[in-house]
């Protein structure tokens, strides 16, 4: 019934899923009942293609608090999540054969969504502070001098999947300047903005850029429930209108009207804001449990930077380790994670890092998972030394 | 908030929307509460990419009763409605530049969904018994002899939108034979199968054809609620697996997990079947109200065949009438409908028919709407005679 299937005895940190215990089951039951009372048959009819006005209003109000600027209502379209938003943007705005740039490592399923469209994906390098300017310029030049259209960069500036990094405000401003110079547009995946554990994240690229340069994809999957399939796009008015005027949104009367009304009820009651506060505290404790247990054990064998938000810690090794060796050791130690290779384009990438999701398990399990990850590192480390001796 | 906006004093038969009074508001409130109790956090988590097993089981069981054969569970994928199913099929299975055939007139928003993809739409003619064999063969030959790939036909065999027709079993069998000969695949829009008012419809093309030839798109929008955005696809196992393995369905954990669980609860409780029985009776009365009021008034000015199901009556004129003339008369008589031109490709098509939706209004309003449609016909008829004299 769910995508995650429990393997007894295994602690699998490869899933970027919320903790089931933090899903607001009772609250959504109440919100649904209350919304159906408030909206009546209008909640079950074909909805406005751009989404329910009440939820759009909430998105505008909330972003006024959590981002650098609030969108106007006509700059927002409700989607069926970030993945569906990205899919429909690719359908409507890309011409076959065009190039889309992605700064790797990046969310592996976004790569799959884009690869399902007839476009060419090109990698751009990044570091702890996001996309590398030289690499970006070079990729655009290379594409365009080859006669290709290079119009979009897909990127995740805030609590990045898989590395957890949030790029600095300074680097964001520099990136926006460069994007203007390059005439390159951005699809900004802003899934994790709400899940900030230490300090609020910098403004989104969307908030910093002139209208039309950036389309931001937001989500309720991580702060309420993935199953509702509700997210949003903030864009310039023309792009928002193009989405709402698509055959898909027009024929469906919006893409998630019922779920979006449930969310509107939950959000506008004020309970969602309290719930997010609770999530921040709970996920910060999970992060702490994992990283505290890893800290004294890893020193020379792996490094990480504590992520300021989101679901992921990124453990870097001093040199690449073959995926099959990592996978075999993980199986033996009954722990799961995703190797860096999954977040790059193409095959044959040698992983120098692994992604550990600390979102789904309890603190005691995360402590135990850290012990097992250390076991994996010990094993691949000693086998490396062994093979060096041999 | 809803797509339909009421204009006071106007009866607008242009919307293929359910009657708000027939939307099961209280029942879905109960089903949601009951489903959240039954499934708990699993209903709010990332779901199985192909959809909740309980809803797939219902689809299989129900089609065993309402169609010529039941699918296996691995031949079913839950979609976010027919429109989203069609969209994702176009994304995953079409190569840019390929031709897709559509037998016109056909559902105008399906044309928009397909036109949002980089393919070429080509019209095939149809009559009261569906796509015309000669026209289909000619279109395939023309495309292929021009070096084009022609792989798909989009068609609505059962209670067709906009004409209401259901093509005969004999013609379905002949069409399947022809499709095999032509090596042409079909996307069968089966939205209205459940809404049969006189007799059960013939088996779907999907049920009649060998595996792999037909993908059928089914919907819960007309029998429960469009806002839930839940439909299904029945296809060969490989096509179903391709859908479930798409980036979109994998990243989202299904495309409508929460709504689909609500529907599963409503359906498996047995209440949906009773609800559908009630809808059939109610929509049959609406059909009767509209057509009875039209019957004695139209004789030489329009003809129709009583639709055996669905939402639409199709009023044919003896000769074309310009859209602007129809629209002006409709405004004066405070009634709405869609002209035939909307269901064809391209501009400049002269309408010889109009689509009247009898789904959304009460019987007394439909009787009044019929009176106003007769007023429109009188007006365009007398103006035609007038212009002939002038």
Short mmCIF file of N, CA, C and O in Angstrom, two decimals, chain A residues 4-108:
data_model
loop_
_atom_site.label_atom_id
_atom_site.label_comp_id
_atom_site.label_asym_id
_atom_site.label_seq_id
_atom_site.Cartn_x
_atom_site.Cartn_y
_atom_site.Cartn_z
N UNK A 4 7.24 2.67 0.74
CA UNK A 4 8.24 2.08 1.63
C UNK A 4 7.76 0.71 2.09
O UNK A 4 6.63 0.58 2.55
N UNK A 5 8.61 -0.29 1.93
CA UNK A 5 8.27 -1.62 2.43
C UNK A 5 9.32 -1.98 3.48
O UNK A 5 10.52 -1.99 3.21
N UNK A 6 8.83 -2.25 4.68
CA UNK A 6 9.71 -2.53 5.81
C UNK A 6 10.36 -3.90 5.64
O UNK A 6 9.68 -4.89 5.42
N UNK A 7 11.68 -3.95 5.75
CA UNK A 7 12.38 -5.24 5.80
C UNK A 7 12.78 -5.44 7.26
O UNK A 7 13.55 -4.65 7.81
N UNK A 8 12.25 -6.47 7.90
CA UNK A 8 12.47 -6.65 9.34
C UNK A 8 13.96 -6.66 9.68
O UNK A 8 14.75 -7.34 9.03
N UNK A 9 14.30 -5.87 10.67
CA UNK A 9 15.69 -5.85 11.14
C UNK A 9 16.58 -4.86 10.43
O UNK A 9 17.68 -4.57 10.87
N UNK A 10 16.10 -4.33 9.30
CA UNK A 10 16.89 -3.37 8.53
C UNK A 10 16.47 -1.95 8.89
O UNK A 10 15.27 -1.68 9.05
N UNK A 11 17.44 -1.04 9.04
CA UNK A 11 17.11 0.38 9.19
C UNK A 11 17.53 1.05 7.89
O UNK A 11 18.72 1.13 7.57
N UNK A 12 16.54 1.46 7.13
CA UNK A 12 16.81 1.89 5.75
C UNK A 12 16.73 3.41 5.65
O UNK A 12 15.64 3.98 5.57
N UNK A 13 17.89 4.05 5.62
CA UNK A 13 17.94 5.52 5.55
C UNK A 13 17.94 6.01 4.11
O UNK A 13 18.37 7.13 3.84
N UNK A 14 17.49 5.18 3.19
CA UNK A 14 17.50 5.61 1.78
C UNK A 14 16.23 6.33 1.37
O UNK A 14 16.15 6.88 0.28
N UNK A 15 15.23 6.39 2.24
CA UNK A 15 13.93 6.96 1.86
C UNK A 15 13.76 8.38 2.40
O UNK A 15 13.83 8.60 3.60
N UNK A 16 13.46 9.32 1.52
CA UNK A 16 13.17 10.69 1.94
C UNK A 16 11.70 10.85 2.30
O UNK A 16 11.00 11.67 1.71
N UNK A 17 11.27 10.06 3.26
CA UNK A 17 9.84 10.05 3.64
C UNK A 17 9.67 10.62 5.04
O UNK A 17 10.54 10.48 5.88
N UNK A 18 8.50 11.22 5.30
CA UNK A 18 8.24 11.72 6.65
C UNK A 18 8.09 10.56 7.64
O UNK A 18 7.76 9.44 7.25
N UNK A 19 8.32 10.84 8.89
CA UNK A 19 8.06 9.89 9.96
C UNK A 19 6.54 9.65 10.03
O UNK A 19 5.77 10.60 10.20
N UNK A 20 6.09 8.39 9.88
CA UNK A 20 4.65 8.12 9.92
C UNK A 20 4.01 8.66 11.21
O UNK A 20 2.86 9.11 11.18
N UNK A 21 4.76 8.66 12.30
CA UNK A 21 4.20 9.14 13.58
C UNK A 21 3.95 10.64 13.57
O UNK A 21 3.24 11.17 14.42
N UNK A 22 4.55 11.34 12.60
CA UNK A 22 4.38 12.80 12.52
C UNK A 22 3.34 13.21 11.48
O UNK A 22 3.14 14.40 11.22
N UNK A 23 2.69 12.24 10.88
CA UNK A 23 1.62 12.56 9.91
C UNK A 23 0.35 12.88 10.68
O UNK A 23 -0.07 12.10 11.55
N UNK A 24 -0.31 14.00 10.39
CA UNK A 24 -1.44 14.47 11.21
C UNK A 24 -2.76 13.79 10.86
O UNK A 24 -3.67 14.41 10.30
N UNK A 25 -2.86 12.52 11.21
CA UNK A 25 -4.03 11.71 10.81
C UNK A 25 -5.33 12.30 11.35
O UNK A 25 -6.28 12.56 10.60
N UNK A 26 -5.38 12.48 12.67
CA UNK A 26 -6.62 12.98 13.28
C UNK A 26 -6.96 14.39 12.81
O UNK A 26 -8.12 14.71 12.55
N UNK A 27 -5.92 15.21 12.68
CA UNK A 27 -6.16 16.60 12.26
C UNK A 27 -6.70 16.68 10.84
O UNK A 27 -7.56 17.51 10.54
N UNK A 28 -6.22 15.80 9.95
CA UNK A 28 -6.75 15.84 8.58
C UNK A 28 -8.15 15.24 8.50
O UNK A 28 -8.95 15.65 7.65
N UNK A 29 -8.46 14.30 9.37
CA UNK A 29 -9.84 13.81 9.43
C UNK A 29 -10.77 14.97 9.82
O UNK A 29 -11.82 15.18 9.19
N UNK A 30 -10.35 15.73 10.83
CA UNK A 30 -11.16 16.88 11.24
C UNK A 30 -11.22 17.95 10.16
O UNK A 30 -12.28 18.53 9.90
N UNK A 31 -10.07 18.21 9.53
CA UNK A 31 -10.05 19.25 8.49
C UNK A 31 -10.93 18.87 7.31
O UNK A 31 -11.62 19.72 6.73
N UNK A 32 -10.96 17.58 6.95
CA UNK A 32 -11.80 17.15 5.83
C UNK A 32 -13.27 17.35 6.17
O UNK A 32 -14.05 17.89 5.36
N UNK A 33 -13.66 16.91 7.37
CA UNK A 33 -15.06 17.06 7.78
C UNK A 33 -15.45 18.53 7.81
O UNK A 33 -16.51 18.93 7.30
N UNK A 34 -14.57 19.34 8.38
CA UNK A 34 -14.86 20.76 8.50
C UNK A 34 -14.90 21.44 7.13
O UNK A 34 -15.76 22.29 6.86
N UNK A 35 -13.98 21.06 6.24
CA UNK A 35 -13.96 21.64 4.89
C UNK A 35 -15.21 21.27 4.12
O UNK A 35 -15.80 22.10 3.41
N UNK A 36 -15.65 20.00 4.24
CA UNK A 36 -16.85 19.59 3.51
C UNK A 36 -18.09 20.31 4.04
O UNK A 36 -19.03 20.59 3.30
N UNK A 37 -18.08 20.64 5.32
CA UNK A 37 -19.18 21.43 5.88
C UNK A 37 -19.11 22.87 5.35
O UNK A 37 -20.12 23.45 4.96
N UNK A 38 -17.90 23.42 5.33
CA UNK A 38 -17.75 24.81 4.88
C UNK A 38 -18.04 24.97 3.38
O UNK A 38 -18.80 25.83 2.97
N UNK A 39 -17.42 24.12 2.58
CA UNK A 39 -17.50 24.32 1.13
C UNK A 39 -18.66 23.58 0.47
O UNK A 39 -19.08 23.93 -0.62
N UNK A 40 -19.14 22.50 1.12
CA UNK A 40 -20.25 21.73 0.56
C UNK A 40 -19.90 21.16 -0.80
O UNK A 40 -18.74 20.80 -1.06
N UNK A 41 -20.89 21.07 -1.71
CA UNK A 41 -20.64 20.45 -3.01
C UNK A 41 -19.54 21.14 -3.82
O UNK A 41 -18.94 20.51 -4.69
N UNK A 42 -19.26 22.40 -3.52
CA UNK A 42 -18.21 23.10 -4.27
C UNK A 42 -16.84 22.44 -4.08
O UNK A 42 -15.95 22.61 -4.90
N UNK A 43 -16.70 21.71 -3.00
CA UNK A 43 -15.43 21.03 -2.75
C UNK A 43 -15.31 19.75 -3.57
O UNK A 43 -14.23 19.21 -3.73
N UNK A 44 -16.45 19.26 -4.09
CA UNK A 44 -16.44 18.02 -4.88
C UNK A 44 -16.63 18.27 -6.36
O UNK A 44 -16.59 17.34 -7.17
N UNK A 45 -16.83 19.52 -6.75
CA UNK A 45 -17.07 19.87 -8.15
C UNK A 45 -15.74 20.12 -8.88
O UNK A 45 -14.68 20.08 -8.27
N UNK A 46 -15.81 20.37 -10.18
CA UNK A 46 -14.62 20.84 -10.89
C UNK A 46 -14.20 22.18 -10.29
O UNK A 46 -14.99 23.12 -10.24
N UNK A 47 -12.95 22.25 -9.84
CA UNK A 47 -12.47 23.46 -9.20
C UNK A 47 -11.88 24.45 -10.19
O UNK A 47 -11.75 24.16 -11.38
N UNK A 48 -11.54 25.61 -9.68
CA UNK A 48 -10.84 26.60 -10.50
C UNK A 48 -9.53 25.99 -10.98
O UNK A 48 -8.81 25.39 -10.18
N UNK A 49 -9.19 26.13 -12.27
CA UNK A 49 -7.97 25.48 -12.78
C UNK A 49 -6.70 25.84 -12.01
O UNK A 49 -5.83 24.99 -11.83
N UNK A 50 -6.57 27.05 -11.51
CA UNK A 50 -5.35 27.44 -10.79
C UNK A 50 -5.35 26.95 -9.34
O UNK A 50 -4.33 27.05 -8.66
N UNK A 51 -6.47 26.43 -8.88
CA UNK A 51 -6.53 25.95 -7.49
C UNK A 51 -7.50 26.76 -6.66
O UNK A 51 -7.91 27.86 -7.05
N UNK A 52 -7.89 26.24 -5.49
CA UNK A 52 -8.85 26.94 -4.64
C UNK A 52 -8.29 28.29 -4.15
O UNK A 52 -7.18 28.32 -3.62
N UNK A 53 -9.03 29.37 -4.30
CA UNK A 53 -8.55 30.69 -3.85
C UNK A 53 -8.11 30.70 -2.40
O UNK A 53 -7.15 31.40 -2.06
N UNK A 54 -8.77 29.94 -1.53
CA UNK A 54 -8.39 29.95 -0.11
C UNK A 54 -6.98 29.41 0.09
O UNK A 54 -6.23 29.91 0.92
N UNK A 55 -6.62 28.38 -0.66
CA UNK A 55 -5.27 27.83 -0.49
C UNK A 55 -4.23 28.77 -1.11
O UNK A 55 -3.14 28.94 -0.56
N UNK A 56 -4.59 29.37 -2.22
CA UNK A 56 -3.68 30.34 -2.84
C UNK A 56 -3.44 31.50 -1.88
O UNK A 56 -2.31 31.98 -1.71
N UNK A 57 -4.49 31.93 -1.21
CA UNK A 57 -4.35 33.01 -0.22
C UNK A 57 -3.40 32.60 0.90
O UNK A 57 -2.54 33.38 1.32
N UNK A 58 -3.56 31.36 1.37
CA UNK A 58 -2.65 30.89 2.43
C UNK A 58 -1.20 30.88 1.93
O UNK A 58 -0.29 31.30 2.66
N UNK A 59 -0.97 30.39 0.73
CA UNK A 59 0.40 30.35 0.18
C UNK A 59 0.99 31.75 0.15
O UNK A 59 2.15 31.97 0.55
N UNK A 60 0.20 32.71 -0.29
CA UNK A 60 0.69 34.10 -0.35
C UNK A 60 1.03 34.62 1.06
O UNK A 60 2.09 35.22 1.27
N UNK A 61 0.16 34.37 2.00
CA UNK A 61 0.39 34.86 3.37
C UNK A 61 1.58 34.18 4.02
O UNK A 61 2.39 34.81 4.70
N UNK A 62 1.68 32.88 3.82
CA UNK A 62 2.76 32.14 4.46
C UNK A 62 4.12 32.55 3.88
O UNK A 62 5.09 32.71 4.62
N UNK A 63 4.18 32.72 2.56
CA UNK A 63 5.46 33.10 1.95
C UNK A 63 5.87 34.51 2.35
O UNK A 63 7.06 34.84 2.35
N UNK A 64 4.89 35.34 2.71
CA UNK A 64 5.25 36.67 3.23
C UNK A 64 6.07 36.53 4.51
O UNK A 64 6.92 37.38 4.80
N UNK A 65 5.86 35.43 5.24
CA UNK A 65 6.62 35.21 6.48
C UNK A 65 7.90 34.41 6.27
O UNK A 65 8.89 34.63 6.96
N UNK A 66 7.87 33.47 5.35
CA UNK A 66 8.97 32.50 5.25
C UNK A 66 9.91 32.78 4.08
O UNK A 66 10.92 32.09 3.93
N UNK A 67 9.56 33.76 3.25
CA UNK A 67 10.41 34.03 2.07
C UNK A 67 10.63 35.53 1.95
O UNK A 67 10.06 36.33 2.69
N UNK A 68 11.43 35.91 0.97
CA UNK A 68 11.80 37.30 0.80
C UNK A 68 10.70 38.20 0.27
O UNK A 68 10.73 39.42 0.48
N UNK A 69 9.75 37.62 -0.41
CA UNK A 69 8.59 38.41 -0.81
C UNK A 69 7.39 37.50 -1.01
O UNK A 69 7.55 36.31 -1.29
N UNK A 70 6.20 38.07 -0.86
CA UNK A 70 4.97 37.31 -1.04
C UNK A 70 4.54 37.41 -2.50
O UNK A 70 4.62 38.48 -3.09
N UNK A 71 4.08 36.29 -3.08
CA UNK A 71 3.53 36.39 -4.43
C UNK A 71 2.14 37.05 -4.40
O UNK A 71 1.48 37.06 -3.37
N UNK A 72 1.74 37.59 -5.53
CA UNK A 72 0.34 37.96 -5.71
C UNK A 72 -0.43 36.68 -6.03
O UNK A 72 0.14 35.69 -6.49
N UNK A 73 -1.73 36.73 -5.84
CA UNK A 73 -2.55 35.53 -6.07
C UNK A 73 -2.42 35.03 -7.52
O UNK A 73 -2.41 33.82 -7.76
N UNK A 74 -2.28 35.95 -8.48
CA UNK A 74 -2.21 35.50 -9.87
C UNK A 74 -0.81 35.03 -10.26
O UNK A 74 -0.56 34.71 -11.42
N UNK A 75 0.09 34.98 -9.29
CA UNK A 75 1.42 34.38 -9.52
C UNK A 75 1.53 32.97 -8.92
O UNK A 75 2.60 32.39 -8.91
N UNK A 76 0.41 32.44 -8.42
CA UNK A 76 0.41 31.12 -7.75
C UNK A 76 -0.52 30.16 -8.49
O UNK A 76 -1.63 30.53 -8.85
N UNK A 77 -0.05 28.94 -8.68
CA UNK A 77 -0.90 27.87 -9.19
C UNK A 77 -0.69 26.65 -8.29
O UNK A 77 0.45 26.30 -7.97
N UNK A 78 -1.79 26.03 -7.88
CA UNK A 78 -1.71 24.82 -7.06
C UNK A 78 -1.42 23.62 -7.97
O UNK A 78 -2.07 23.45 -9.01
N UNK A 79 -0.44 22.82 -7.58
CA UNK A 79 -0.06 21.64 -8.35
C UNK A 79 -0.35 20.38 -7.53
O UNK A 79 -0.72 20.45 -6.37
N UNK A 80 -0.14 19.22 -8.16
CA UNK A 80 -0.21 17.95 -7.43
C UNK A 80 1.18 17.58 -6.92
O UNK A 80 1.66 16.46 -7.11
N UNK A 81 1.84 18.53 -6.29
CA UNK A 81 3.17 18.29 -5.73
C UNK A 81 4.27 18.81 -6.65
O UNK A 81 4.04 19.14 -7.81
N UNK A 82 5.48 18.88 -6.11
CA UNK A 82 6.62 19.38 -6.89
C UNK A 82 6.86 18.52 -8.12
O UNK A 82 7.14 19.03 -9.21
N UNK A 83 6.72 17.21 -7.98
CA UNK A 83 6.99 16.33 -9.11
C UNK A 83 6.01 16.60 -10.25
O UNK A 83 6.41 16.67 -11.42
N UNK A 84 4.74 16.79 -9.92
CA UNK A 84 3.76 17.08 -10.97
C UNK A 84 3.98 18.48 -11.54
O UNK A 84 3.84 18.70 -12.74
N UNK A 85 4.36 19.42 -10.69
CA UNK A 85 4.66 20.77 -11.18
C UNK A 85 5.81 20.75 -12.18
O UNK A 85 5.74 21.36 -13.25
N UNK A 86 6.86 20.02 -11.83
CA UNK A 86 8.01 19.92 -12.73
C UNK A 86 7.61 19.24 -14.04
O UNK A 86 8.01 19.67 -15.14
N UNK A 87 6.81 18.20 -13.92
CA UNK A 87 6.35 17.47 -15.11
C UNK A 87 5.56 18.38 -16.05
O UNK A 87 5.80 18.39 -17.27
N UNK A 88 4.65 19.15 -15.51
CA UNK A 88 3.80 19.98 -16.38
C UNK A 88 4.60 21.16 -16.94
O UNK A 88 4.40 21.57 -18.09
N UNK A 89 5.53 21.70 -16.17
CA UNK A 89 6.40 22.75 -16.72
C UNK A 89 7.20 22.20 -17.90
O UNK A 89 7.33 22.87 -18.93
N UNK A 90 7.72 20.99 -17.74
CA UNK A 90 8.50 20.39 -18.83
C UNK A 90 7.62 20.17 -20.06
O UNK A 90 8.04 20.42 -21.20
N UNK A 91 6.38 19.71 -19.84
CA UNK A 91 5.46 19.48 -20.98
C UNK A 91 5.16 20.79 -21.71
O UNK A 91 5.18 20.84 -22.93
N UNK A 92 4.87 21.83 -20.94
CA UNK A 92 4.34 23.05 -21.55
C UNK A 92 5.44 23.98 -22.07
O UNK A 92 5.21 24.72 -23.02
N UNK A 93 6.60 23.98 -21.42
CA UNK A 93 7.57 25.04 -21.71
C UNK A 93 8.80 24.57 -22.47
O UNK A 93 9.58 25.40 -22.93
N UNK A 94 9.00 23.27 -22.59
CA UNK A 94 10.19 22.79 -23.31
C UNK A 94 9.83 22.37 -24.72
O UNK A 94 8.78 21.79 -24.97
N UNK A 95 10.74 22.66 -25.62
CA UNK A 95 10.63 22.20 -27.00
C UNK A 95 11.56 20.99 -27.14
O UNK A 95 12.65 21.00 -26.59
N UNK A 96 11.11 19.94 -27.85
CA UNK A 96 11.96 18.74 -27.97
C UNK A 96 13.38 19.08 -28.42
O UNK A 96 13.58 19.90 -29.32
N UNK A 97 14.32 18.42 -27.78
CA UNK A 97 15.72 18.61 -28.14
C UNK A 97 16.42 19.70 -27.35
O UNK A 97 17.64 19.79 -27.39
N UNK A 98 15.66 20.53 -26.64
CA UNK A 98 16.31 21.56 -25.84
C UNK A 98 17.11 20.95 -24.69
O UNK A 98 16.84 19.84 -24.24
N UNK A 99 18.08 21.71 -24.22
CA UNK A 99 18.87 21.26 -23.08
C UNK A 99 18.32 21.84 -21.78
O UNK A 99 17.93 23.00 -21.73
N UNK A 100 18.30 21.02 -20.74
CA UNK A 100 18.01 21.47 -19.38
C UNK A 100 19.26 21.19 -18.54
O UNK A 100 19.80 20.08 -18.58
N UNK A 101 19.70 22.19 -17.81
CA UNK A 101 20.87 22.02 -16.95
C UNK A 101 20.43 21.60 -15.55
O UNK A 101 19.38 22.04 -15.06
N UNK A 102 21.23 20.75 -14.93
CA UNK A 102 20.98 20.33 -13.55
C UNK A 102 22.32 20.39 -12.81
O UNK A 102 23.34 19.93 -13.32
N UNK A 103 22.31 21.00 -11.63
CA UNK A 103 23.57 21.03 -10.86
C UNK A 103 23.64 19.79 -9.99
O UNK A 103 22.86 19.62 -9.06
N UNK A 104 24.57 18.93 -10.33
CA UNK A 104 24.69 17.63 -9.66
C UNK A 104 25.67 17.73 -8.49
O UNK A 104 26.58 18.56 -8.53
N UNK A 105 25.46 16.88 -7.46
CA UNK A 105 24.37 15.92 -7.32
C UNK A 105 23.02 16.63 -7.14
O UNK A 105 22.98 17.74 -6.59
N UNK A 106 21.94 15.98 -7.57
CA UNK A 106 20.60 16.55 -7.38
C UNK A 106 19.57 15.44 -7.24
O UNK A 106 19.86 14.26 -7.47
N UNK A 107 18.36 15.84 -6.86
CA UNK A 107 17.26 14.90 -6.58
C UNK A 107 17.09 13.91 -7.73
O UNK A 107 16.73 14.30 -8.84
N UNK A 108 17.32 12.64 -7.43
CA UNK A 108 17.38 11.64 -8.50
C UNK A 108 16.06 11.47 -9.24
O UNK A 108 16.05 11.19 -10.44
#
